[in-house]
Amino acid sequence: DLEGLDGSKKEEAIKERIKQKGKQLVGRDEALGTTPRQLTDLLGSLCDLTSGSGDKGTPIVLVQGYFDDYAKE
């Protein structure tokens, strides 16, 4: 659907698709690759991926804006 679009036109098309998506996405392509998880599990996974592990000396990871809605201004 986004072929042939570039730059700001592609970005606007993505935002419009996000705004127009339905609430019931079970069994639809839009839901592929997503698994409902607790917020703490998502943040823990993100921090582990970005920092390596929980070993001594692992840097602190500050997560901001991870759950912001991309389509909202």
Coordinates of C-alpha atoms in Angstrom, one line a residue:
D1 CA 0.0 0.0 0.0
L2 CA 2.9 2.4 0.7
E3 CA 4.9 1.6 -2.5
G4 CA 5.6 4.6 -4.5
L5 CA 5.3 7.0 -1.5
D6 CA 8.4 8.5 0.0
G7 CA 9.3 10.9 2.8
S8 CA 6.5 12.9 4.4
K9 CA 3.8 11.3 2.2
K10 CA 4.7 7.9 3.5
E11 CA 4.8 9.1 7.1
E12 CA 1.3 10.7 6.7
A13 CA -0.1 7.5 5.1
I14 CA 1.2 5.4 8.0
K15 CA -0.3 7.8 10.6
E16 CA -3.6 7.7 8.8
R17 CA -3.6 3.9 8.8
I18 CA -2.9 3.9 12.5
K19 CA -5.8 6.3 13.1
Q20 CA -8.2 4.3 11.0
K21 CA -7.4 0.8 12.3
G22 CA -10.2 -1.0 14.1
K23 CA -10.4 -2.1 17.7
Q24 CA -10.8 -5.8 16.9
L25 CA -7.6 -6.9 15.2
V26 CA -7.7 -10.6 16.2
G27 CA -6.9 -12.7 13.1
R28 CA -6.0 -9.7 11.0
D29 CA -2.6 -8.9 9.4
E30 CA -2.4 -5.7 11.5
A31 CA -2.0 -7.9 14.7
L32 CA 0.8 -10.1 13.4
G33 CA 3.9 -10.1 15.5
T34 CA 2.1 -8.7 18.6
T35 CA 1.5 -10.5 21.8
P36 CA -0.4 -8.9 24.7
R37 CA 2.0 -8.5 27.6
Q38 CA 2.1 -6.7 30.9
L39 CA 3.7 -3.2 30.7
T40 CA 6.5 -4.3 33.1
D41 CA 7.3 -7.3 30.9
L42 CA 7.6 -5.1 27.8
L43 CA 9.8 -2.6 29.6
G44 CA 12.0 -5.3 31.0
S45 CA 12.4 -7.0 27.6
L46 CA 13.3 -3.6 26.0
C47 CA 15.9 -2.8 28.7
D48 CA 17.4 -6.3 28.5
L49 CA 17.7 -6.0 24.7
T50 CA 19.4 -2.6 24.8
S51 CA 21.7 -3.1 27.8
G52 CA 22.7 -6.7 27.5
S53 CA 21.8 -8.3 30.8
G54 CA 21.3 -7.7 34.5
D55 CA 24.9 -8.5 35.4
K56 CA 26.9 -6.2 37.6
G57 CA 28.2 -3.2 35.6
T58 CA 25.3 -3.2 33.2
P59 CA 24.3 0.4 32.4
I60 CA 20.9 1.9 33.4
V61 CA 18.5 2.3 30.5
L62 CA 16.0 5.2 30.6
V63 CA 12.9 4.4 28.5
Q64 CA 10.8 7.4 27.3
G65 CA 8.1 7.6 24.8
Y66 CA 8.0 3.8 24.1
F67 CA 4.2 3.6 24.3
D68 CA 3.4 7.0 22.8
D69 CA 1.0 6.9 19.9
Y70 CA 2.9 7.6 16.7
A71 CA -0.2 8.9 15.0
K72 CA -1.0 11.6 17.6
E73 CA 0.5 15.1 17.1

